[in-house]
Amino acid sequence: MRLASPTFAFLVALAGTAASQDTAPVPPPVVPSFVEETGSAGIDSVFQGGWEYMVGGGGAAFDCNGDRFPDLLLAGGEKPATLYRNTSTKGGALAFAAEKSGLELEGVSGAYPLDVDGDGIMDVALLRVGENVLMRGTGDCRFERANEAWGFAGGDLWWTSLAATWEKGADWPTIAVGSYIDRHEEISPWGSCTDNWLLRPAAGERRFAAPAVLKPSFCPLSILFTDWNRSGTPSLRVSNDREYYEGGQEQMWKVEPGKDPALYTADEGWRFVRIWGMGIAAYDLDFDGYQEYFLTSMADNRLQKLANVPTDGTAPKPSYAETALARGVTAHRPYVGDDLRPSTAWHTEFQDVNNDGLVDLFIVKGNVWEMPDFAMKDPNNLLLQQADGKFVEAGDEAGVASVEQGRGGALADFNLDGLIDIAVVNRNAPAQIWRNTSADAGGWVQVKLQQPGPNRDAIGAWLEVRCTDGTILRRELTVGGGHAGGQLGWSHFGLGKETDVALRVVWPDGTADDWQPLAVNAFYVVEPGKPATAWTVN
């Protein structure tokens, strides 16, 4: 990659090698330009409600009408959720139209797109305070309730997180849902966390079996199925809110076909961590084939890297080292204004917002309520990665440092111009959307996977883009993580000054395609064993 050798620089920094005094300074990253277009884009949504809506407030980005522009679903809390059909044109100002879709339920705290029945039309899982609901897509941004038809138990709890995967050999998804405290009891004292559920396929049927309880459960605000060890079998990572439990910690469950779920233990290498866990983002930052995990919290954000990655081909242990301080992503207090109290972080994503080939980190911030020990004016973070692997703050200069009470978010190329735009859901204030108007960003490529049969969107696949210097950019295709919302559609890779790249897909069944060349600044649809097909925006 035609950059300042990010792989080498990162490994030097990671090893703690002292730089000589005459080492050239690392060039600063190009700061992208964002313009807020909330009003002109037609976005008019507020996530609001009482204490049961102090968490949640997610956004989901996905294509609901087949034009491949990402549409946007925003949770409303006590107000109905709102689906916004994307009416933007390529490279133009962002434009959306509120759509009567069947998704206008009250009590919605989050939403995740997922083609449950594999018919090629996106469905939506709605997290709610009360009953979760699976909504079947019927085409043209219309949806109908499917809990009964699909055997999906919605429960009656305070649901706050969701993740989905396809277990090997299954023709129906497995969905995990995380619940918060018992809303019918007093918040205190400790011990009020309700049960998390795992809903697996019913034997021999295209529907869900009765839910299995994941015990112990510790009030998660984000969960994610992720193939952390590249074994081909994702595990369930759970980020728990220490505010409402005692005796618990962060968790990771082994979810293996035909077996009961089981927690990774300290004897297996799992390290004890306890935070106010609110969001999860994953990306292979150091190009070693294994992902780092960023965990949001209240002033205790973590960036975790696999410790002692084996080089002899043996399986790694689930043991993680903390690297947030070394990488500059602690994001523990506001960086604008005079409020120096600790920050509260929620939704988070890795995306390359300036297309320089180094993925960046966005964090949505906002006080839980009016907690006096934490900052009230708490700007969102936009942390840009440098060539040495460290990150620097650019939220204010880039124009996205909102100090509303942020919760959920979605980073996607809403106008399909190759630049990542940003949407944020705020509590008790209007949602916001920013268009990326950067004129000096680098090249890019965007890829959409599709395969026949169940799991049409190839959840669990790995996309790998190889640059001219051998650097490989990797993305795992997942449903979950973030905070109360996610997206499916185009997978974006910034490429810097690259002009020649190659793509390989490792499909969910473990089959790896051959490397194939891609043109820069283009969209591709990829199916197993077939040449990538270029797609042009109409």
XYZ file of C-alpha atoms in Angstrom:
538
model
C 0.000 0.000 0.000
C 1.387 3.393 -0.923
C 1.387 4.755 2.589
C 3.998 5.136 5.303
C 4.343 1.374 5.824
C 1.575 1.061 8.438
C 2.252 -2.608 9.132
C 5.908 -2.105 9.978
C 5.277 1.089 11.944
C 2.561 -0.548 13.990
C 4.685 -3.550 14.903
C 7.491 -1.261 15.991
C 5.122 0.709 18.200
C 3.561 -2.453 19.588
C 6.935 -3.859 20.571
C 7.788 -0.649 22.362
C 10.897 -0.047 20.275
C 12.396 3.317 21.115
C 12.615 5.644 18.145
C 15.832 7.524 17.554
C 15.817 11.252 18.124
C 16.257 11.979 14.421
C 13.282 9.833 13.321
C 11.055 11.761 10.935
C 7.709 12.731 12.478
C 4.657 10.779 11.413
C 2.637 12.831 8.919
C -0.798 13.758 10.255
C -3.792 12.069 8.619
C -5.976 13.965 6.187
C -8.938 15.336 8.152
C -12.219 14.648 6.335
C -14.921 17.300 5.952
C -18.491 16.641 7.064
C -21.550 18.831 6.595
C -24.624 18.295 8.742
C -27.671 17.842 6.514
C -30.233 16.650 9.071
C -32.932 19.178 8.223
C -32.440 19.260 4.469
C -32.165 15.458 4.350
C -35.635 15.094 5.863
C -34.562 13.340 9.065
C -36.919 14.199 11.926
C -36.626 11.497 14.559
C -36.169 11.623 18.336
C -35.398 8.711 20.636
C -37.254 9.628 23.797
C -38.849 8.214 26.913
C -38.434 7.730 30.627
C -35.881 5.736 32.562
C -36.517 2.568 30.506
C -35.031 4.412 27.529
C -31.869 5.675 29.170
C -30.076 2.970 27.136
C -30.728 1.883 23.568
C -31.598 4.243 20.765
C -30.165 2.357 17.832
C -30.073 2.948 14.105
C -30.077 0.373 11.302
C -28.850 0.994 7.747
C -29.868 -1.428 4.982
C -31.433 -1.525 1.530
C -35.176 -2.183 1.797
C -36.231 -1.570 -1.816
C -33.497 -3.092 -3.972
C -31.831 0.075 -5.265
C -28.727 -0.601 -3.122
C -28.807 2.839 -1.500
C -28.789 2.336 2.306
C -32.127 3.205 3.883
C -32.295 4.148 7.558
C -34.421 2.858 10.449
C -34.278 4.863 13.681
C -35.581 3.723 17.077
C -38.088 6.067 18.702
C -38.402 4.750 22.262
C -41.863 5.736 23.488
C -42.512 7.182 20.028
C -42.901 4.939 16.957
C -39.767 3.859 15.133
C -39.294 5.527 11.749
C -38.071 4.073 8.462
C -36.526 6.597 6.088
C -36.333 5.610 2.433
C -33.109 6.895 0.884
C -33.889 9.218 -2.033
C -30.336 10.538 -2.447
C -28.623 10.671 -5.820
C -25.043 9.573 -6.405
C -22.687 12.129 -4.895
C -25.514 14.530 -4.123
C -26.918 15.957 -0.920
C -28.416 13.386 1.432
C -32.173 12.989 1.078
C -34.634 10.697 2.849
C -38.395 10.306 2.990
C -40.254 8.902 6.000
C -41.966 5.701 4.916
C -45.048 3.901 6.227
C -43.502 0.461 6.395
C -45.116 -1.540 9.184
C -42.096 -0.904 11.413
C -43.775 1.954 13.297
C -43.886 0.132 16.617
C -43.577 1.899 19.941
C -41.138 0.719 22.572
C -38.378 0.092 20.022
C -34.886 0.601 21.448
C -32.849 -0.933 18.641
C -32.918 -2.592 15.223
C -30.787 -5.012 13.225
C -31.233 -5.995 9.551
C -31.123 -9.730 8.840
C -32.506 -11.847 5.969
C -33.917 -14.510 8.268
C -35.689 -16.677 5.679
C -33.125 -16.262 2.887
C -35.592 -14.968 0.313
C -33.346 -12.091 -0.745
C -35.562 -9.468 0.914
C -34.179 -7.922 4.089
C -36.016 -8.579 7.338
C -35.575 -6.593 10.560
C -35.181 -7.625 14.196
C -36.628 -5.013 16.533
C -35.308 -4.780 20.097
C -37.969 -3.465 22.423
C -38.792 -2.678 26.012
C -41.290 -5.511 26.208
C -41.522 -8.001 23.353
C -38.861 -8.316 20.670
C -40.359 -8.617 17.190
C -39.027 -10.097 13.953
C -40.470 -8.215 10.977
C -40.480 -10.049 7.640
C -39.682 -7.936 4.607
C -42.279 -8.278 1.848
C -40.584 -5.972 -0.639
C -40.521 -2.261 -1.418
C -39.810 -1.303 2.210
C -42.870 -3.100 3.630
C -42.748 -5.416 6.642
C -45.054 -7.743 8.572
C -44.824 -9.426 11.956
C -43.275 -12.908 11.793
C -42.840 -14.045 15.433
C -45.549 -16.679 15.209
C -44.710 -17.895 11.695
C -41.045 -18.281 12.578
C -41.460 -19.569 16.145
C -39.584 -16.563 17.513
C -40.060 -16.006 21.260
C -40.135 -12.257 21.876
C -40.311 -12.385 25.668
C -41.316 -9.503 27.901
C -38.041 -8.061 29.161
C -35.938 -4.939 28.749
C -34.027 -6.052 25.645
C -30.832 -4.145 24.896
C -28.621 -6.161 22.502
C -28.763 -8.624 19.632
C -26.426 -10.662 17.441
C -26.999 -13.268 14.763
C -25.054 -15.970 12.946
C -25.598 -19.122 10.907
C -24.179 -22.214 12.573
C -22.444 -24.659 10.249
C -24.897 -26.816 8.332
C -27.924 -24.794 9.438
C -30.485 -23.364 7.026
C -31.902 -21.019 9.675
C -30.089 -18.384 11.762
C -29.125 -18.457 15.410
C -30.031 -15.242 17.246
C -28.746 -14.159 20.659
C -30.570 -11.430 22.569
C -29.356 -9.665 25.696
C -31.607 -8.209 28.366
C -31.027 -5.528 30.978
C -32.384 -5.095 34.496
C -35.801 -6.229 35.677
C -37.895 -3.140 34.966
C -40.581 -4.369 37.385
C -38.168 -4.236 40.325
C -36.233 -1.440 41.973
C -33.013 -0.648 40.130
C -31.011 -1.205 43.305
C -29.756 -3.203 45.082
C -27.580 -5.410 42.885
C -28.653 -8.600 41.231
C -31.550 -7.422 39.064
C -30.122 -8.477 35.669
C -32.549 -10.670 33.724
C -31.675 -13.604 31.462
C -30.042 -13.478 28.040
C -31.385 -15.913 25.440
C -29.986 -17.986 22.607
C -32.547 -18.873 19.917
C -31.322 -21.680 17.647
C -33.038 -23.439 14.730
C -35.624 -26.082 15.556
C -34.459 -29.530 14.465
C -35.537 -30.246 10.898
C -37.589 -27.057 10.627
C -37.122 -23.587 9.223
C -38.110 -21.860 12.445
C -36.676 -21.212 15.884
C -36.659 -23.601 18.814
C -37.539 -22.468 22.314
C -34.864 -20.122 23.694
C -31.999 -21.425 25.794
C -30.987 -19.255 28.740
C -27.408 -17.991 28.872
C -26.546 -18.073 32.559
C -25.003 -16.185 34.186
C -26.407 -13.015 32.587
C -25.005 -9.605 33.529
C -26.985 -6.830 31.780
C -25.272 -6.579 28.370
C -25.589 -3.474 26.217
C -23.769 -5.034 23.252
C -23.181 -8.572 21.989
C -21.431 -9.870 18.885
C -20.928 -13.217 17.163
C -17.317 -13.088 15.982
C -14.761 -15.590 14.753
C -12.106 -14.217 17.088
C -9.671 -17.135 16.593
C -10.302 -17.756 12.854
C -11.552 -21.255 13.633
C -14.569 -20.938 11.354
C -16.949 -21.100 14.319
C -17.943 -17.711 15.768
C -18.179 -17.213 19.505
C -20.548 -14.809 21.267
C -18.768 -11.845 22.818
C -20.817 -10.067 25.529
C -20.131 -6.579 26.917
C -21.883 -6.056 30.262
C -22.859 -2.930 32.205
C -21.217 -3.192 35.623
C -23.649 -0.586 36.959
C -26.316 -3.230 37.571
C -24.609 -6.455 38.553
C -22.162 -7.780 41.098
C -19.841 -10.727 40.771
C -19.854 -10.583 36.986
C -17.491 -9.591 34.190
C -17.151 -9.380 30.416
C -17.970 -12.720 28.785
C -17.398 -14.852 25.707
C -19.498 -17.935 24.971
C -18.499 -20.941 22.885
C -21.472 -21.635 20.598
C -20.662 -24.839 18.745
C -23.116 -26.814 16.586
C -24.827 -29.585 18.503
C -23.456 -28.473 21.863
C -24.787 -26.394 24.729
C -23.191 -22.943 24.947
C -20.326 -22.690 27.434
C -18.325 -19.760 28.757
C -14.621 -19.406 28.143
C -12.877 -19.623 31.503
C -9.741 -18.266 33.108
C -8.166 -21.708 32.749
C -8.594 -21.357 28.993
C -6.994 -17.902 28.999
C -9.994 -15.579 29.410
C -8.948 -12.515 31.402
C -11.152 -10.842 33.979
C -12.420 -7.433 32.807
C -15.242 -5.410 34.323
C -16.444 -2.188 32.617
C -19.637 -0.274 31.940
C -19.875 -2.164 28.644
C -21.989 -0.323 26.066
C -20.713 -1.055 22.551
C -18.385 -3.337 20.583
C -16.468 -2.719 17.356
C -14.009 -5.123 15.728
C -11.298 -4.779 13.071
C -7.901 -6.265 12.234
C -5.880 -3.112 12.901
C -2.397 -4.615 12.722
C -2.913 -6.868 9.680
C -2.074 -10.089 11.556
C -5.305 -11.872 10.646
C -6.916 -11.478 14.067
C -9.257 -8.682 15.073
C -8.838 -6.102 17.785
C -11.963 -5.249 19.804
C -12.915 -1.762 20.942
C -15.283 -1.748 23.928
C -17.071 1.463 24.904
C -17.731 2.315 28.520
C -17.965 5.218 30.926
C -14.433 6.685 30.939
C -12.984 3.180 30.673
C -12.962 2.426 26.949
C -10.842 -0.558 25.989
C -8.972 -1.628 22.870
C -8.052 -5.270 23.189
C -5.545 -7.254 21.145
C -4.922 -10.978 21.291
C -1.967 -11.540 23.558
C 0.818 -13.883 22.418
C -0.534 -14.655 18.956
C 0.946 -18.069 18.063
C 3.247 -18.318 15.073
C 3.415 -22.119 14.914
C -0.098 -22.686 13.585
C -1.617 -23.602 16.950
C -4.903 -22.080 18.073
C -4.698 -18.855 20.081
C -6.077 -18.553 23.574
C -8.857 -16.015 24.325
C -6.455 -13.782 26.230
C -6.421 -10.077 25.411
C -3.992 -7.264 26.185
C -5.164 -3.686 26.714
C -3.805 -1.266 24.083
C -6.128 1.781 24.193
C -3.555 4.052 25.828
C -0.759 3.075 23.455
C -3.002 3.567 20.436
C -4.525 6.870 21.623
C -8.153 5.727 21.811
C -8.928 6.065 25.518
C -11.488 8.793 24.625
C -12.060 9.206 28.341
C -13.095 12.878 28.538
C -14.399 15.662 26.275
C -11.862 17.208 23.916
C -13.774 20.465 23.352
C -15.272 22.847 25.906
C -14.374 23.211 29.564
C -16.163 20.142 30.973
C -13.369 17.837 32.117
C -15.563 15.213 33.748
C -15.377 11.658 32.350
C -17.101 10.756 29.097
C -19.875 8.215 28.437
C -19.453 6.235 25.203
C -22.111 4.217 23.354
C -22.198 3.169 19.694
C -18.836 2.674 17.994
C -17.605 1.632 14.536
C -14.385 1.208 12.604
C -14.584 2.794 9.139
C -12.075 4.510 6.883
C -13.625 7.989 6.693
C -10.786 9.619 4.737
C -10.027 6.651 2.444
C -6.325 6.620 3.276
C -6.228 2.842 3.752
C -6.112 3.059 7.552
C -9.389 2.401 9.314
C -10.639 5.107 11.722
C -12.838 4.947 14.836
C -16.107 6.779 15.501
C -17.646 6.889 18.991
C -21.076 8.274 19.911
C -21.066 10.057 23.268
C -23.752 11.227 25.707
C -24.544 11.371 29.414
C -26.812 8.535 30.588
C -29.310 10.982 32.088
C -28.017 13.818 34.181
C -25.316 11.944 36.032
C -23.354 14.676 37.834
C -20.063 12.766 37.885
C -19.934 12.586 34.087
C -19.691 15.200 31.347
C -22.931 16.739 30.125
C -21.411 18.324 27.003
C -19.747 15.216 25.626
C -18.744 15.437 21.944
C -18.700 12.453 19.598
C -15.193 11.214 18.786
C -13.744 10.817 15.302
C -10.349 9.235 15.834
C -8.196 9.070 12.697
C -5.531 6.419 12.402
C -1.993 7.501 11.550
C 0.645 5.502 9.687
C 2.262 4.532 13.008
C -0.930 2.833 14.195
C -1.855 5.573 16.665
C -5.083 7.558 16.475
C -5.629 11.324 16.740
C -8.838 13.203 17.471
C -10.466 15.069 14.588
C -14.153 15.249 15.533
C -14.237 19.007 16.013
C -12.217 19.867 12.913
C -14.196 17.370 10.813
C -17.506 18.869 11.963
C -19.109 15.939 13.819
C -18.471 16.930 17.454
C -22.123 17.085 18.464
C -22.756 17.391 22.210
C -26.308 16.083 22.164
C -27.110 13.019 24.305
C -25.919 10.494 21.721
C -26.759 6.776 21.759
C -26.814 4.788 18.509
C -25.377 5.396 15.096
C -24.636 4.129 11.612
C -21.675 4.792 9.333
C -22.454 4.118 5.679
C -22.053 5.605 2.227
C -25.587 6.948 1.984
C -25.155 8.693 -1.383
C -22.846 6.063 -2.914
C -20.001 8.433 -3.739
C -17.305 6.318 -2.079
C -17.207 8.381 1.124
C -18.515 7.195 4.499
C -21.294 9.375 5.955
C -22.435 9.386 9.591
C -25.852 9.143 11.271
C -26.351 9.418 15.046
C -29.426 8.752 17.205
C -29.779 11.146 20.139
C -31.838 10.734 23.291
C -34.454 13.467 23.797
C -33.048 15.402 20.834
C -33.328 15.024 17.047
C -31.167 12.446 15.303
C -28.399 13.902 13.151
C -26.821 13.019 9.815
C -23.609 14.301 8.253
C -22.515 14.009 4.629
C -18.843 13.383 3.959
C -17.781 16.130 1.540
C -14.024 15.480 1.576
C -12.352 16.613 -1.622
C -8.915 15.156 -0.907
C -9.796 11.620 0.212
C -8.113 8.586 -1.291
C -9.459 5.775 -3.410
C -11.914 3.109 -2.318
C -13.750 -0.068 -3.244
C -17.089 -1.369 -1.952
C -18.201 -4.996 -2.018
C -21.539 -6.719 -1.465
C -21.614 -10.467 -0.892
C -24.483 -12.736 -1.829
C -24.777 -16.506 -1.969
C -27.556 -18.968 -2.816
C -29.657 -20.689 -0.194
C -29.887 -19.639 3.457
C -27.596 -16.950 4.802
C -27.960 -15.029 1.550
C -25.779 -12.151 2.784
C -22.934 -14.478 3.828
C -22.889 -13.494 7.501
C -19.636 -14.805 8.957
C -17.605 -14.355 5.763
C -14.262 -12.569 5.689
C -13.520 -10.016 2.978
C -9.836 -9.491 2.232
C -8.411 -6.753 0.007
C -4.728 -7.121 -0.908
C -2.670 -4.057 -1.778
C 0.455 -3.824 -3.934
C 2.853 -4.080 -0.977
C 1.143 -7.256 0.279
C -0.839 -5.555 3.054
C -4.228 -7.230 3.487
C -7.245 -5.268 4.730
C -9.797 -7.560 6.364
C -13.437 -7.286 7.372
C -15.584 -9.883 9.093
C -19.230 -9.667 8.014
C -21.300 -9.686 11.201
C -24.729 -8.833 12.615
C -24.430 -7.399 16.118
C -22.087 -5.225 18.125
C -22.336 -1.448 18.095
C -25.038 -0.162 20.418
C -28.604 -1.308 19.656
C -28.207 -1.175 15.886
C -26.264 -2.362 12.870
C -26.148 -2.441 9.085
C -25.968 -4.759 6.101
C -25.087 -3.826 2.558
C -21.867 -2.529 1.039
C -18.577 -3.273 2.815
C -16.266 -0.297 2.337
C -12.464 -0.271 2.042
C -10.414 2.909 1.799
C -7.354 2.455 -0.417
C -5.211 5.564 -0.194
C -3.263 5.987 -3.452
C -3.647 2.365 -4.511
C -4.513 1.733 -8.155
C -4.278 -2.071 -8.214
C -5.920 -4.257 -5.559
C -7.166 -7.833 -5.354
C -10.090 -9.342 -3.461
C -10.492 -12.710 -1.788
C -13.553 -13.893 0.108
C -13.450 -16.610 2.748
C -17.079 -17.725 2.746
C -18.929 -18.841 5.902
C -18.428 -22.526 5.043
C -14.652 -21.971 5.006
C -14.278 -22.018 1.221
C -11.777 -19.402 0.052
C -12.054 -17.947 -3.443
C -8.973 -17.198 -5.507
C -7.639 -13.656 -5.492
C -9.171 -11.555 -8.246
C -8.281 -8.018 -9.361
C -10.629 -5.107 -8.701
C -10.672 -1.624 -10.157
C -10.433 1.237 -7.672
C -13.396 3.548 -7.006
C -15.975 0.934 -7.939
C -18.763 -1.216 -6.504
C -18.736 -5.016 -6.853
C -21.247 -7.777 -6.170
C -19.510 -11.069 -5.362
C -20.885 -14.622 -5.343
C -19.004 -17.821 -4.425
C -16.731 -19.140 -7.143
C -17.664 -16.422 -9.631
C -15.854 -13.346 -10.918
C -16.785 -10.168 -9.105
C -19.445 -8.222 -11.006
C -19.071 -4.465 -11.241
C -22.202 -2.522 -10.335
C -22.943 1.013 -11.457
C -25.145 3.459 -9.601
C -28.214 4.333 -11.667
